[in-house]
CSV table of C-alpha atoms in Angstrom, one decimal:
chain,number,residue,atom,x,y,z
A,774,UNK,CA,-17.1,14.2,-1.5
A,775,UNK,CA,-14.2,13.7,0.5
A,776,UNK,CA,-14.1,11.5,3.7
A,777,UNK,CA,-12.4,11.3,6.9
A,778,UNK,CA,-10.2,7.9,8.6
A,779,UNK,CA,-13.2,7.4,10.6
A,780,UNK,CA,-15.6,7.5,8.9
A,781,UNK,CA,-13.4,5.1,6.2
A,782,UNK,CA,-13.3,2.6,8.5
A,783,UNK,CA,-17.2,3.0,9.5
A,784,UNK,CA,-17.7,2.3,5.7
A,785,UNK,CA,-15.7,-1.1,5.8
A,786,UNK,CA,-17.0,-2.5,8.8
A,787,UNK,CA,-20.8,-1.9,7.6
A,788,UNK,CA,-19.4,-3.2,4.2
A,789,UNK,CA,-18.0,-6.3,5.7
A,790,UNK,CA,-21.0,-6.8,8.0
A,791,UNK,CA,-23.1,-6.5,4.6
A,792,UNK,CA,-20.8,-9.7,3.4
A,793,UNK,CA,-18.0,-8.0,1.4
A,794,UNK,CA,-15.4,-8.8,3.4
A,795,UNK,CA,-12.2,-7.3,3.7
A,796,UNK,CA,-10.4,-9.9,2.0
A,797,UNK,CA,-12.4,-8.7,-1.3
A,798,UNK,CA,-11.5,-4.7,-0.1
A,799,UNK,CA,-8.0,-5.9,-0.1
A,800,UNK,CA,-7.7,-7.9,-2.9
A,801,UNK,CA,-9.6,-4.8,-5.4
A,802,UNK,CA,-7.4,-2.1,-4.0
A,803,UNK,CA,-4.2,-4.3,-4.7
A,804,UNK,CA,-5.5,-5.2,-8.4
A,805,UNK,CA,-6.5,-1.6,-8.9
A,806,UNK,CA,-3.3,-0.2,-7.9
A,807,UNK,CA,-1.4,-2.5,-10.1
A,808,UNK,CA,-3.5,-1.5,-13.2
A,809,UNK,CA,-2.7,1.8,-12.6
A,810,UNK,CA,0.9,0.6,-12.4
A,811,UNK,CA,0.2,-1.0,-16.3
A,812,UNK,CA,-1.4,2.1,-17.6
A,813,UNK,CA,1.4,4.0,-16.4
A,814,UNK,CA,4.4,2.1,-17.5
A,815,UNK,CA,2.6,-0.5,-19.9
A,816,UNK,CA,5.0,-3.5,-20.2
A,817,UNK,CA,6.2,-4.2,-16.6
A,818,UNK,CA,7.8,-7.1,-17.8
A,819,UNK,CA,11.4,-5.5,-17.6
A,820,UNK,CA,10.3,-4.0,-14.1
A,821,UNK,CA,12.4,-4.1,-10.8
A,822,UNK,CA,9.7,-3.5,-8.3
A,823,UNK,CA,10.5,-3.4,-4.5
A,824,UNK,CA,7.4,-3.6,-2.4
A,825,UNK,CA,7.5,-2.2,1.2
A,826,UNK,CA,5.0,-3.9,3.5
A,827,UNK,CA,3.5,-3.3,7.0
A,828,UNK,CA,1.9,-5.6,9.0
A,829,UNK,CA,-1.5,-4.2,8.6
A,830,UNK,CA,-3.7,-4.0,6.1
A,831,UNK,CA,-1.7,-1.3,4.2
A,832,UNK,CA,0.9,-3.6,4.0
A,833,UNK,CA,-2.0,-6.5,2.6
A,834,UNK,CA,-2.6,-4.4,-0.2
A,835,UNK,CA,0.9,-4.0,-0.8
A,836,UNK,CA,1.7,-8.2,-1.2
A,837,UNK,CA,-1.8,-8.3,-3.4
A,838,UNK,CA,0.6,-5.6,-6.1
A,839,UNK,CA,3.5,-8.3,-5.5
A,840,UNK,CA,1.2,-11.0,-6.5
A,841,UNK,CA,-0.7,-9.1,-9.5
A,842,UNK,CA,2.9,-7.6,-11.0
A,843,UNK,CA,4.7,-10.8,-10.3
A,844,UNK,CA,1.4,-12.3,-12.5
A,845,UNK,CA,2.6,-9.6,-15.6
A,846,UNK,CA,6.3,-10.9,-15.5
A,847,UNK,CA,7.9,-8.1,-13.0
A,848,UNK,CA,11.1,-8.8,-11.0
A,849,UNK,CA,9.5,-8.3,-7.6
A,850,UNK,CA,11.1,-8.5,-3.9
A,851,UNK,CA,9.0,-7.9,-0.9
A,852,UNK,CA,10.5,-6.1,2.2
A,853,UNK,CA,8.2,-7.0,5.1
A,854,UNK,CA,8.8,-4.5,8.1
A,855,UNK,CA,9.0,-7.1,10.5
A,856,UNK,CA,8.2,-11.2,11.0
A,857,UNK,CA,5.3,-13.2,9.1
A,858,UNK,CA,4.1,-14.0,12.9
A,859,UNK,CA,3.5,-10.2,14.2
A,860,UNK,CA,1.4,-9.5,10.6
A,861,UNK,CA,-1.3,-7.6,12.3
A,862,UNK,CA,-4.5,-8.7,10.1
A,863,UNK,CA,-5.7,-12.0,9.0
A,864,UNK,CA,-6.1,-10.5,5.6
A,865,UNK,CA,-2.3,-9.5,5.5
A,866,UNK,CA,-1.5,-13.0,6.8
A,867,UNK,CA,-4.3,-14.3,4.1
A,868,UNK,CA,-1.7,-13.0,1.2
A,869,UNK,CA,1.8,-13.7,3.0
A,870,UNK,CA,0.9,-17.1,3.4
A,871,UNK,CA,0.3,-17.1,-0.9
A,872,UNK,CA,3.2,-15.0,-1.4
A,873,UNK,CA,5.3,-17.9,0.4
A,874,UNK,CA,4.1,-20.6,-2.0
A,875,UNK,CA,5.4,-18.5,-5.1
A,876,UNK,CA,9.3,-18.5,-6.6
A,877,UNK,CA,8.4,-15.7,-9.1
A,878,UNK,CA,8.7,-13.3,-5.9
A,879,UNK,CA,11.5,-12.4,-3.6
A,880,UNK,CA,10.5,-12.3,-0.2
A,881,UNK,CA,12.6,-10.3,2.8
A,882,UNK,CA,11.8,-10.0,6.3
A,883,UNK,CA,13.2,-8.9,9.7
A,884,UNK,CA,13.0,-5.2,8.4
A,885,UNK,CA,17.3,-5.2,8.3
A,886,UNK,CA,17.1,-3.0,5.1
A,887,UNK,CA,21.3,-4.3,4.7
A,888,UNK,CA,19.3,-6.7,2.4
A,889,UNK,CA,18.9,-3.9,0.2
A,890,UNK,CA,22.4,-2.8,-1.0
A,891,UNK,CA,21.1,-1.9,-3.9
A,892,UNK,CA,19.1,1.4,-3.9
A,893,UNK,CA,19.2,1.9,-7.7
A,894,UNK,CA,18.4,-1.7,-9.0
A,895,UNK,CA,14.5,-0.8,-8.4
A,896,UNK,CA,12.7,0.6,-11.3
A,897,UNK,CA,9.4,0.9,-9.2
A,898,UNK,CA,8.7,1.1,-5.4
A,899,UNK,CA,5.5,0.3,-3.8
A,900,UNK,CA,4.8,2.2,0.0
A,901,UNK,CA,2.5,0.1,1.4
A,902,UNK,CA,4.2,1.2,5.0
A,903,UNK,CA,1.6,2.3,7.1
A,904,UNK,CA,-1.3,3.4,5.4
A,905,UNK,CA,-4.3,5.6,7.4
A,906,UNK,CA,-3.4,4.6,11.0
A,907,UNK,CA,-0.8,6.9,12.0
A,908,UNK,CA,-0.5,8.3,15.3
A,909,UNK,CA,2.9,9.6,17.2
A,910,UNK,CA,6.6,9.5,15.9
A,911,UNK,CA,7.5,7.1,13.2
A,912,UNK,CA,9.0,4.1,14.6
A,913,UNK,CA,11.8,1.6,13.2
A,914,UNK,CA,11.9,-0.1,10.8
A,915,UNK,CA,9.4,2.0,9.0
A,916,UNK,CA,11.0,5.2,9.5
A,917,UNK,CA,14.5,3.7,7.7
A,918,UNK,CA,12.0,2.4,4.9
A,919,UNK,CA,10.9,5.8,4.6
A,920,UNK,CA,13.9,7.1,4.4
A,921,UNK,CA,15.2,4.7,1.5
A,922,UNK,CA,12.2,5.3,-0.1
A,923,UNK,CA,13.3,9.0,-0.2
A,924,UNK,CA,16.6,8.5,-1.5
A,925,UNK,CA,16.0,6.2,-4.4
A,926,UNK,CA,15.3,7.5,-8.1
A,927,UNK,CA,13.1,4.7,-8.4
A,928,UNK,CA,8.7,5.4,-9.6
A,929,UNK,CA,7.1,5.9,-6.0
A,930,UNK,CA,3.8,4.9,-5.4
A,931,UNK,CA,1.6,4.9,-2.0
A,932,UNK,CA,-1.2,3.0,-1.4
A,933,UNK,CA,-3.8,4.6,0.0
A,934,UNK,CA,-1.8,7.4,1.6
A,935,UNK,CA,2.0,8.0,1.6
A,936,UNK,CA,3.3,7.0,5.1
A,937,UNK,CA,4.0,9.9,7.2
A,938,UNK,CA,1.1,12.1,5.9
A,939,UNK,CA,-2.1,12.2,8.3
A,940,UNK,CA,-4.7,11.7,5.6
A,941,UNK,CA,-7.1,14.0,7.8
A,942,UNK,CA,-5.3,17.1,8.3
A,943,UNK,CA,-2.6,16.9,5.1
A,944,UNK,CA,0.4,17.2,8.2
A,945,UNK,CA,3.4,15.0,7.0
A,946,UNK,CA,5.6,13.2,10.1
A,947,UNK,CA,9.4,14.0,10.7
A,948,UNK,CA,9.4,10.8,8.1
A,949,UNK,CA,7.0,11.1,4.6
A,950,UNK,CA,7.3,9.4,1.2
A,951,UNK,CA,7.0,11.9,-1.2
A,952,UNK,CA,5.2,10.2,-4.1
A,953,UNK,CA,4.9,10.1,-7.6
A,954,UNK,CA,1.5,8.4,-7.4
A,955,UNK,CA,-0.9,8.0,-4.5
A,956,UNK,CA,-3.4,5.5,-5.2
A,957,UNK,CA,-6.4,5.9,-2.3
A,958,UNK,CA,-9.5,4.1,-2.1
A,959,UNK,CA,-13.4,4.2,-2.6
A,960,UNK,CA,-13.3,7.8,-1.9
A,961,UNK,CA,-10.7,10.9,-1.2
A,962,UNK,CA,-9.7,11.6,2.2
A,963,UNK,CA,-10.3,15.1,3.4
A,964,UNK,CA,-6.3,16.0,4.1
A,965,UNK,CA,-5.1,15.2,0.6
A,966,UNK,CA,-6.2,17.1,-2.3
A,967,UNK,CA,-3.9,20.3,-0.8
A,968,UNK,CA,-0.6,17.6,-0.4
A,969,UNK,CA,-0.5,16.6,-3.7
A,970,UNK,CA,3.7,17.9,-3.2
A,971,UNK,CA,3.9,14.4,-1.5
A,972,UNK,CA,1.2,12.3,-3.2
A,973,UNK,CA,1.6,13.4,-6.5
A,974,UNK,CA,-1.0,12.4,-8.9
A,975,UNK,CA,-4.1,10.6,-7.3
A,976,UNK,CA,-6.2,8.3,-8.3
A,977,UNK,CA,-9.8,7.2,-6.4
A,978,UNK,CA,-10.8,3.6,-6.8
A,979,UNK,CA,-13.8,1.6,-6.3
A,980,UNK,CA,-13.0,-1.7,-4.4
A,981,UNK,CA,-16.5,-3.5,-4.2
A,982,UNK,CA,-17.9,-1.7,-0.9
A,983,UNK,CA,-21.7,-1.3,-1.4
A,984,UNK,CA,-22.8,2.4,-1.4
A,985,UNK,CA,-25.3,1.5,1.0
A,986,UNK,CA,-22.1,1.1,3.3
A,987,UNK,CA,-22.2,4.8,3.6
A,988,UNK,CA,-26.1,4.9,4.9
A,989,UNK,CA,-25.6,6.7,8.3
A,990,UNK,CA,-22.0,7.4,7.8
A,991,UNK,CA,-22.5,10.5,5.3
């Protein structure tokens, strides 16, 4: 059964109000997304991998990937589209603040993608952009991350959605990273079966929430 936004975020809060919190949802959808990332490419170890992270909670499970790749010996650098203090979510904040204690990643912030001059040293690239919650035209930085994204021969892989694509209709903004991989969570979203031009393969993972999260919800 596919599910809307909405009803997504129903599912978390009566999750999280059940006691999963959304530091567990966060920290399963990052690990699962990085295993898929293994059984893909196997060793990682001689992996570039350039992470592109929001201030939400899209951009959370994007720094857990860092963290769980950076843990199997990959060359990782973050790209945070913004500062550390306007991270949206106590969860994203939750993982910056342990990404900042560790030298085995690279961290960049400020969103000035001139600290990217390389667009060919990355073997991998992780859109953790935006994620579910888009609405109106695609702003700066994001839609220049986007648009590096789009221009790099590097693996792509969203998480949860690829940014630009409304995950309830299967419209794509003026700006949309076409995938390679779209890695989307507890269940499919009702937009992306039919978009699989721009999220390539997709996986469904479980992250922890209860079924009984879903009790009034489907």
């Amino acid at each position: 059964m596919c599910i809307t936004v909405e009803q997504m975020m129903q599912i978390e809060e009566n999750g999280h109000q059940m006691g999963f919190s959304r530091k567990f949802m966060m920290e399963n959808a990052g690990a699962a997304s990085a295993k898929r990332l293994l059984e893909k490419f196997g060793d990682v170890r001689s992996k570039n991998v350039l992470v592109f992270a929001g201030l939400g909670n899209n951009g959370g499970d994007g720094l857990v990937i860092a963290r769980h790749l950076a843990g199997y010996k990959s060359s990782v650098t973050v790209f945070l589209l913004g500062e550390p203090d306007n991270i949206r979510s106590e969860e994203c904040s939750w993982n910056w603040n342990l990404l900042e204690k560790m030298e085995s990643i690279k961290l960049l912030t400020d969103g000035n993608l001139e600290h990217l001059n390389n667009l060919d040293k990355f073997d991998i690239i992780v859109d953790g952009i935006l994620g579910t919650g888009i609405s109106g035209e695609i702003r700066e930085p994001h839609a220049s991350a986007i648009t590096f994204i789009s221009k790099s021969n590097a693996f792509k892989v969203a998480v949860d959605v690829p940014s630009g694509l409304n995950p309830d209709t299967g419209e794509t903004n003026q700006a949309c990273v076409k995938a390679d991989m779209t890695v989307t969570f507890h269940r499919m979203k009702v937009g992306m079966p039919k978009r699989t031009d721009v999220c390539g393969e997709i996986y469904v993972e479980k992250i922890g929430i209860p079924l009984e999260a879903e009790i009034g919800v489907l």
